[in-house]
XYZ file of C-alpha atoms in Angstrom:
542
model
C 0.000 0.000 0.000
C 1.478 3.368 -0.938
C 1.957 6.114 1.599
C -0.398 8.448 -0.231
C -3.271 6.006 0.205
C -3.592 6.629 3.930
C -2.924 10.376 3.819
C -0.525 12.817 5.427
C 0.286 13.151 9.128
C 2.186 15.807 11.085
C 3.994 14.679 14.222
C 4.908 17.465 16.623
C 8.069 16.786 18.603
C 11.068 14.528 17.966
C 11.668 13.160 21.434
C 11.265 9.471 22.170
C 7.510 9.682 21.684
C 7.767 11.640 18.427
C 10.362 9.470 16.695
C 8.404 6.364 17.656
C 5.243 7.882 16.222
C 7.032 8.938 13.037
C 8.416 5.440 12.490
C 5.158 3.614 13.236
C 2.936 5.799 11.084
C 5.401 5.662 8.205
C 5.622 1.868 8.401
C 1.831 1.656 8.399
C 1.493 3.576 5.138
C 1.138 7.239 6.060
C 3.216 10.063 4.625
C 4.647 11.629 7.777
C 6.498 14.851 8.561
C 7.857 15.507 12.052
C 8.384 19.065 13.321
C 10.900 19.686 16.104
C 11.893 23.089 17.454
C 15.294 21.851 18.601
C 18.166 21.188 16.222
C 18.346 17.462 16.971
C 16.158 14.571 18.053
C 15.940 13.534 21.678
C 13.461 15.881 23.313
C 14.489 16.860 26.826
C 17.455 14.475 26.521
C 18.854 16.709 23.776
C 20.611 19.198 26.020
C 20.181 22.844 25.132
C 21.249 26.116 26.730
C 17.908 27.658 25.735
C 16.105 28.274 29.061
C 12.688 28.284 27.366
C 13.017 24.553 26.657
C 12.929 21.789 29.229
C 16.255 20.006 29.218
C 17.963 17.347 31.256
C 21.242 18.647 32.638
C 24.595 17.279 31.469
C 24.926 15.698 34.916
C 21.509 14.022 34.799
C 21.255 10.254 34.987
C 18.141 8.293 34.072
C 16.246 6.958 37.074
C 15.326 3.774 35.196
C 17.904 1.266 34.048
C 18.742 0.427 30.455
C 17.322 -3.068 30.959
C 13.695 -1.905 31.133
C 13.759 1.026 28.736
C 14.371 1.434 25.051
C 12.261 0.910 21.955
C 10.431 -2.318 21.176
C 12.585 -3.244 18.184
C 15.844 -1.433 18.938
C 17.664 -2.792 22.012
C 19.934 -0.682 24.160
C 23.581 -1.209 23.145
C 25.765 -3.204 25.520
C 28.239 -0.331 25.765
C 25.968 1.768 27.954
C 26.128 1.677 31.771
C 23.152 0.611 33.857
C 21.689 4.133 34.014
C 22.276 6.338 30.986
C 23.489 9.919 31.047
C 21.823 12.727 29.142
C 24.323 12.470 26.298
C 23.980 8.682 26.108
C 20.185 8.859 25.939
C 20.339 11.435 23.157
C 22.872 9.292 21.330
C 20.561 6.270 21.619
C 17.601 8.207 20.217
C 19.776 9.628 17.431
C 21.011 6.152 16.520
C 17.417 4.887 16.498
C 16.408 7.684 14.118
C 19.360 6.975 11.831
C 18.850 3.213 11.901
C 15.274 3.584 10.635
C 16.146 6.505 8.330
C 13.796 8.886 10.136
C 15.845 12.085 9.978
C 14.891 12.750 6.366
C 11.320 13.326 7.548
C 12.156 15.665 10.448
C 12.045 19.451 10.074
C 14.255 20.981 12.746
C 13.966 24.512 14.113
C 10.185 24.326 13.686
C 7.937 25.804 16.367
C 4.294 24.841 15.788
C 2.100 27.714 16.965
C -1.459 26.725 16.114
C -3.562 23.974 14.593
C -6.831 24.946 12.908
C -9.288 23.283 10.545
C -9.308 24.385 6.895
C -12.342 26.118 5.352
C -14.195 22.943 4.387
C -13.315 21.216 7.698
C -11.490 18.338 6.009
C -7.840 18.901 6.957
C -5.602 20.564 9.526
C -3.649 23.760 8.921
C -0.506 24.053 11.025
C 0.893 27.533 11.545
C 4.555 27.488 12.525
C 7.858 29.302 12.605
C 10.578 27.359 10.779
C 13.994 28.876 11.489
C 12.301 32.240 11.932
C 10.146 32.025 8.798
C 6.370 31.968 9.144
C 4.853 28.977 7.337
C 1.531 27.131 7.089
C 1.232 23.471 6.097
C -1.815 21.280 5.551
C -2.207 17.707 6.837
C -4.911 15.086 7.080
C -3.994 14.166 10.646
C -1.884 15.550 13.507
C -0.253 13.953 16.549
C 1.196 16.127 19.329
C 4.203 14.383 20.892
C 5.962 17.361 22.476
C 5.734 15.985 26.016
C 3.931 16.999 29.182
C 7.088 18.510 30.705
C 6.914 21.610 28.536
C 5.148 24.388 30.450
C 6.646 25.121 33.883
C 4.337 25.369 36.873
C 5.625 28.400 38.773
C 4.226 29.253 42.222
C 2.618 32.684 42.528
C 4.632 33.906 45.503
C 3.334 36.869 47.470
C 5.857 39.702 47.577
C 8.087 38.336 44.841
C 8.526 41.892 43.528
C 10.464 42.660 46.740
C 13.020 39.945 46.094
C 16.247 41.051 44.405
C 17.898 37.644 44.184
C 17.464 35.096 41.407
C 13.991 33.571 41.175
C 13.633 30.876 38.527
C 11.947 27.626 37.604
C 14.031 24.455 37.247
C 13.424 24.678 33.495
C 15.696 27.741 33.397
C 18.515 26.242 35.465
C 21.613 25.365 33.471
C 24.675 26.472 35.399
C 25.911 27.317 38.879
C 27.362 30.568 37.593
C 26.274 33.498 39.790
C 25.352 31.111 42.628
C 28.838 30.954 44.144
C 28.828 31.700 47.847
C 25.062 32.293 47.973
C 22.349 30.866 50.164
C 19.985 29.008 47.822
C 16.478 27.701 48.379
C 15.424 24.815 46.128
C 11.657 24.295 46.183
C 10.524 20.672 45.837
C 11.709 17.120 46.487
C 11.537 15.754 42.952
C 14.254 14.144 40.863
C 14.830 17.555 39.297
C 15.270 19.133 42.724
C 17.811 16.459 43.614
C 19.686 17.053 40.350
C 19.854 20.806 40.943
C 20.925 20.421 44.575
C 23.767 18.103 43.605
C 24.957 20.683 41.072
C 24.875 23.704 43.356
C 26.184 22.133 46.577
C 29.876 22.513 45.650
C 29.533 26.273 45.083
C 26.685 27.491 47.304
C 27.208 28.717 50.845
C 24.055 27.042 52.144
C 21.282 25.035 50.483
C 17.718 24.745 51.754
C 15.206 22.209 50.468
C 11.761 23.789 50.791
C 8.637 21.599 50.662
C 5.051 21.975 51.854
C 4.454 18.291 52.596
C 6.153 14.931 52.791
C 6.785 12.572 49.936
C 8.180 9.167 49.130
C 11.784 9.316 47.941
C 12.955 6.098 46.365
C 16.540 5.127 45.499
C 17.356 3.976 41.984
C 19.016 0.925 43.538
C 17.624 -1.557 46.063
C 19.944 -4.062 47.750
C 22.420 -3.987 44.895
C 19.793 -4.250 42.146
C 18.372 -1.467 39.925
C 15.002 -0.694 41.470
C 13.010 -1.017 38.255
C 14.034 -4.690 37.970
C 11.755 -5.361 40.939
C 8.755 -4.672 38.687
C 7.606 -7.516 36.452
C 4.663 -7.923 34.093
C 3.051 -10.363 36.568
C 3.390 -7.930 39.453
C 2.060 -5.102 37.306
C -1.044 -7.138 36.454
C -1.646 -7.989 40.107
C -1.382 -4.290 40.964
C -3.762 -3.390 38.134
C -6.298 -5.926 39.431
C -6.115 -4.477 42.935
C -6.319 -0.878 41.698
C -9.434 -1.713 39.732
C -11.323 -4.061 42.024
C -9.818 -3.508 45.503
C -8.775 0.179 45.544
C -9.059 0.612 49.307
C -6.976 -2.472 50.048
C -4.492 -1.492 47.356
C -4.048 2.002 48.769
C -3.556 0.798 52.340
C -1.273 -2.123 51.512
C 0.871 -0.180 49.041
C 1.394 2.838 51.278
C 2.161 0.583 54.234
C 4.709 -1.357 52.186
C 6.305 1.823 50.858
C 6.682 3.301 54.327
C 8.411 0.103 55.415
C 10.613 0.205 52.311
C 11.568 3.817 53.023
C 12.554 3.013 56.584
C 14.344 -0.232 55.706
C 16.446 1.466 53.042
C 17.072 4.880 54.597
C 16.911 3.959 58.266
C 15.312 6.267 60.814
C 14.205 9.541 59.299
C 14.453 12.727 61.358
C 10.894 14.037 61.891
C 12.199 17.565 61.301
C 12.887 16.652 57.676
C 9.128 16.019 57.210
C 9.765 13.353 54.570
C 7.096 11.195 56.190
C 4.151 11.084 56.416
C 3.650 11.201 52.660
C 0.475 11.571 50.629
C -0.651 8.245 49.196
C 1.263 7.100 46.140
C -2.159 6.589 44.546
C -2.601 10.380 44.586
C 0.881 11.813 44.139
C 3.960 10.754 42.203
C 7.024 9.888 44.323
C 10.506 11.294 43.865
C 13.628 9.333 43.003
C 17.007 10.228 44.434
C 20.033 8.454 45.851
C 21.342 11.604 47.508
C 18.625 13.766 49.113
C 18.225 11.812 52.350
C 21.980 11.167 52.804
C 22.587 14.901 52.282
C 19.951 15.729 54.905
C 21.532 13.248 57.302
C 24.997 14.723 56.724
C 23.670 18.234 57.304
C 24.740 19.411 53.861
C 21.207 20.562 53.043
C 18.472 21.801 55.366
C 14.823 20.831 55.103
C 12.449 23.778 55.576
C 8.740 24.438 55.144
C 7.144 25.838 52.025
C 7.546 29.503 51.138
C 4.720 31.730 52.393
C 5.960 35.030 50.965
C 8.989 37.160 50.185
C 9.610 39.847 52.786
C 12.538 41.798 51.400
C 15.373 41.979 48.867
C 16.982 38.827 50.274
C 14.511 37.438 52.788
C 11.444 35.237 52.814
C 8.983 33.841 55.300
C 8.125 30.145 55.482
C 4.736 28.626 56.227
C 5.780 27.830 59.803
C 6.671 31.494 60.442
C 10.444 31.066 60.098
C 12.186 33.907 58.254
C 15.224 33.104 56.132
C 17.654 35.989 55.629
C 20.470 36.439 53.139
C 18.852 34.373 50.388
C 20.523 34.877 47.019
C 18.434 32.562 44.836
C 15.245 30.542 44.815
C 14.943 27.707 42.282
C 11.510 26.101 41.914
C 11.480 22.434 40.930
C 7.694 22.534 41.017
C 6.811 20.519 37.962
C 5.295 21.025 34.551
C 2.048 20.863 32.678
C 1.346 20.141 29.040
C 1.431 23.111 26.691
C -1.870 23.040 24.788
C -1.668 26.568 23.372
C -1.502 25.256 19.804
C -4.893 23.575 20.198
C -7.268 26.335 21.375
C -10.260 24.454 19.948
C -10.015 21.800 22.676
C -13.049 21.889 24.917
C -12.735 22.216 28.689
C -15.156 21.599 31.522
C -15.440 21.449 35.290
C -17.132 18.680 37.240
C -19.283 19.572 40.274
C -17.683 20.060 43.699
C -14.260 20.668 42.207
C -11.857 23.534 42.875
C -8.940 22.732 40.590
C -7.988 23.986 37.124
C -10.245 23.564 34.109
C -10.032 20.053 32.687
C -9.464 19.422 28.998
C -11.933 17.065 27.330
C -9.943 14.220 25.776
C -11.243 10.699 25.362
C -8.798 8.329 27.054
C -6.700 11.453 27.689
C -5.579 11.235 24.049
C -8.321 11.970 21.506
C -10.569 15.056 21.112
C -14.024 13.481 20.614
C -14.948 15.634 17.610
C -11.634 14.875 15.842
C -10.674 11.488 17.255
C -9.990 10.040 13.790
C -7.546 12.794 12.856
C -5.868 14.131 16.018
C -4.137 12.637 19.025
C -2.370 14.339 21.924
C 0.271 12.226 23.642
C 1.292 15.125 25.866
C -1.438 14.996 28.507
C -0.808 12.027 30.752
C 1.739 12.078 33.543
C 0.665 8.662 34.797
C -0.006 5.209 33.483
C 2.804 4.593 30.998
C 4.902 1.813 32.529
C 8.254 3.602 32.731
C 7.227 6.026 29.996
C 10.061 5.328 27.591
C 9.206 1.717 26.785
C 5.526 2.576 26.349
C 6.124 4.922 23.415
C 5.694 2.253 20.753
C 2.471 0.971 22.336
C 0.994 4.471 22.116
C 2.215 4.871 18.548
C 0.761 1.566 17.413
C -2.557 2.398 19.070
C -2.826 5.836 17.434
C -1.888 4.410 14.040
C -4.552 1.715 14.352
C -7.161 4.368 15.129
C -6.052 6.539 12.212
C -6.099 3.672 9.706
C -9.430 2.379 11.085
C -8.013 -0.944 12.238
C -9.674 -0.096 15.543
C -13.148 1.406 15.368
C -14.066 4.414 17.497
C -17.134 4.712 19.712
C -19.657 7.487 19.087
C -18.982 11.018 20.298
C -21.773 10.543 22.827
C -20.008 7.529 24.326
C -16.678 9.379 24.366
C -18.212 12.372 26.154
C -19.851 10.153 28.754
C -16.446 8.594 29.438
C -14.915 12.068 29.782
C -17.621 13.184 32.221
C -17.038 10.094 34.377
C -13.257 10.578 34.193
C -13.544 14.225 35.254
C -15.688 13.199 38.230
C -12.938 10.736 39.185
C -10.356 13.524 38.916
C -12.520 15.703 41.156
C -12.446 13.048 43.894
C -8.646 12.993 43.655
C -8.501 16.774 43.945
C -10.641 16.731 47.063
C -8.346 14.129 48.645
C -5.020 15.776 47.760
C -5.266 19.256 46.213
C -1.548 20.055 46.683
C -0.388 17.124 44.593
C -3.269 17.119 42.130
C -2.374 16.192 38.568
C -5.051 17.043 35.994
C -3.586 14.589 33.484
C -3.855 11.572 35.800
C -5.421 8.402 34.421
C -6.680 5.144 35.854
C -3.553 3.175 35.124
C -5.261 -0.179 34.650
C -7.785 1.327 32.223
C -5.292 3.463 30.292
C -2.763 0.694 29.745
C -5.363 -1.944 28.917
C -6.985 0.345 26.349
C -3.723 1.136 24.562
C -2.529 -2.478 24.576
C -5.851 -3.618 23.139
C -5.916 -0.975 20.414
C -2.231 -1.478 19.575
C -2.697 -5.253 19.392
C 0.379 -6.108 21.461
C -1.022 -9.518 22.401
C -0.005 -9.149 26.037
C -3.197 -10.951 27.040
C -1.203 -14.099 26.197
C 0.583 -13.540 29.506
C -2.608 -13.448 31.550
C -4.335 -15.991 33.771
C -6.934 -16.951 31.155
C -6.855 -19.738 28.608
C -4.567 -17.735 26.283
C -2.014 -17.424 29.064
C -2.105 -21.135 29.880
C -1.888 -22.036 26.205
C 1.238 -19.903 25.773
C 2.746 -21.418 28.920
C 2.205 -24.941 27.606
C 3.598 -24.022 24.176
C 6.668 -22.157 25.433
C 7.146 -22.326 29.212
C 10.549 -20.633 29.107
C 9.304 -17.506 27.343
C 6.109 -17.456 29.371
C 8.167 -17.421 32.564
C 10.630 -14.801 31.363
C 7.964 -12.446 30.016
C 5.777 -12.770 33.104
C 8.396 -12.790 35.838
C 11.642 -11.615 34.290
C 12.887 -8.227 33.096
C 9.984 -6.102 31.897
C 11.366 -5.192 28.482
C 9.568 -3.317 25.714
C 10.481 -6.124 23.319
C 7.564 -8.129 24.692
C 5.231 -5.674 22.959
C 6.536 -6.891 19.560
C 6.589 -10.607 20.373
C 3.083 -11.926 19.661
C 1.547 -12.060 16.192
C -1.872 -10.407 16.363
C -2.307 -8.960 12.881
C -2.754 -5.436 14.258
C 0.875 -4.316 14.228
C 4.291 -5.499 13.108
C 6.119 -8.089 15.152
C 9.913 -7.996 15.505
C 11.834 -11.205 14.707
C 14.517 -10.256 17.220
C 12.132 -9.929 20.177
C 12.729 -13.426 21.567
C 16.516 -13.149 21.552
C 16.418 -9.620 22.994
C 14.177 -10.731 25.883
C 16.464 -13.662 26.673
C 19.554 -11.448 26.442
C 18.114 -8.872 28.843
C 17.366 -11.568 31.396
C 20.871 -12.999 31.049
C 22.434 -9.556 31.428
C 20.837 -8.874 34.818
C 22.325 -12.006 36.351
C 25.259 -9.845 37.456
C 22.941 -8.490 40.164
C 22.887 -8.063 43.062
C 26.243 -6.354 43.225
C 28.083 -6.641 46.514
C 28.559 -2.961 47.237
C 25.480 -0.829 46.569
C 27.441 2.416 46.907
C 29.796 1.282 44.156
C 26.800 0.161 42.128
C 25.303 3.644 42.340
C 28.628 5.126 41.325
C 28.770 2.700 38.404
C 25.406 3.948 37.220
C 26.348 7.547 37.896
C 29.687 7.714 36.163
C 29.457 5.204 33.347
C 31.736 2.590 34.914
C 30.849 -0.947 33.841
C 28.790 -2.666 36.528
C 31.068 -5.689 36.658
C 33.699 -3.406 38.154
C 31.489 -2.997 41.206
C 31.765 -6.673 42.078
C-alpha cells in the first residue's frame, strides 16, 4: 500500500515519543512529517542552553535502568552503563532515528504555533515558525508528541517583587554561575530538585530544600539491584487488578509497604525533615534520588517548610513562620504541565464540587471526541505509561490503528460520557489531595489496557486466562521470562496479532536482557550507584 493512500500526518516533537510515532505511522502507510523546534532529536534528553526549553542537565542520569527502557525493536547497546546519562540517551535516540532513516522526515527549528481546521473542515492547517520564517502546512492528521514537561508550573509567591535575588523555575537552570557563595532555596523534592541540589552544593554557601508536605523518595538501587528490575509484568497485572477491584486495600497495603521500604532502606528519618508522612502514592507521584536523604543526614542541606511570601530583597517567610535571611536565589522544581496553546479548539469543563484547574476534554486522555480520527495528543498524561520510555511504541501503534481504522471508534456521545465520568474521578482525587493534584492523571489499569488492546500487542497471552495457559504450555521458558523476568519493551513486539508489526529479534532480545541482569545483586550498593552515575561498567562494582 502506498503512503499516499492513507494520507498525510504531522507529528509534533522529535523526542522518544515523536520518533516512535514517526516510524510507526510511516511503516503503516502514512506520509509523515515531524516538526521539532530543537536542532536534533531527543526531546528533553537533547541538552540545550535555551532556558525556554525543558532540558535534562549534562549531569543528569536516568532513574530507570537500560534493561527496562528502550524501543520495542531497537535494544539498548551493551556499551551503555546501567543508568544512561543525558548524552547517552540522546545518542541512543539519534542512533534509532538513523537506523530507521527517520531524519529525512524531520524538520528541525520548527515551532508549531497553532492547529486549525481548513475552510471545508477536512484537513488541519498548522501555523509554525521554521527557522524564523512563518509557514503554514496542511495535513490530514496531527499527533502532538511534544511531552507533558513543557510548560513550567511556577508558584505565585506573594511579595516576589520585593526579592532582588534570582527567582527561577528548574526549566531555566543550566549552570551554577552566579550562585557561588550564595544561600539558595530549592523548592521541591523531585528528581529535578535532587539534580539541581547536587549541582549547586559545591559552590553554594548554604542550600535549603523547601517543601510543603512529605513525599516518598525512592533510590534507583535496592539491595544492589536497579530498582526497576523489581517490577515484572506479573506484578504489574496484580497491581492493576487491585487498583481496579480492591482500591481501598491497594491504597492501604501499598502505602504501608512503601513506608516500610523507606525506613528499611534509609533507616530512621528525622521528623524535622518532614519526609514522612507522605500523601498516598495513589494520589501523588514519588521522587527518586540516591542523595537527598543522605545529604539531609549529613547536614549538607536543610529541610524547611514551604515559602509563604517574600519579605525583602533577600529574605522570605516560610509557612511555619520562620524567616530566612540572606537568600541569594530561589529555584523552583515545582513541575510542569502540558502546553496546549496550539490547540485552542479543545473543549474544557469542570465537574461539580471541584476547585482545581479547568479540565481538557480528551477521550482516554488522548483523543478530542470531535476529531478522534484525525488528532491525538500524547502530551497529557503524567501517569499510566509503565516507565514512559518503553511505552512509546504501544501508544504509537494504538494511534496508528485508530487513524487507519483498524480499531473502530465509539460514538462522540459515548466518548463524552467517558470524559464526564473521568472528570468526576479527577474531582475526587482533587478533594483528597489538592496540593499534589495532577489534571492529566489516568486510571492506570484502564489506560494501559486500552492502549494495549488498540495497539494489538497480544499481552493478554501472559494473563491468567486460557490464552495465558496455552502460551505457557507451548513455550514455558518464554512465558516465565515475560511474566516474571525483566519487563522489556520487546515483549510488545513478540506476539503475532495482525494489528501491528512483530519484531523477529524480540525473543533473543528478551532472553539477552534476562541474562544480562544475572550480574545483580552487586556486593557494594554504593559502588553500584557510582557505576550507574559515572558510566563505569557494573562488573567493576563486584
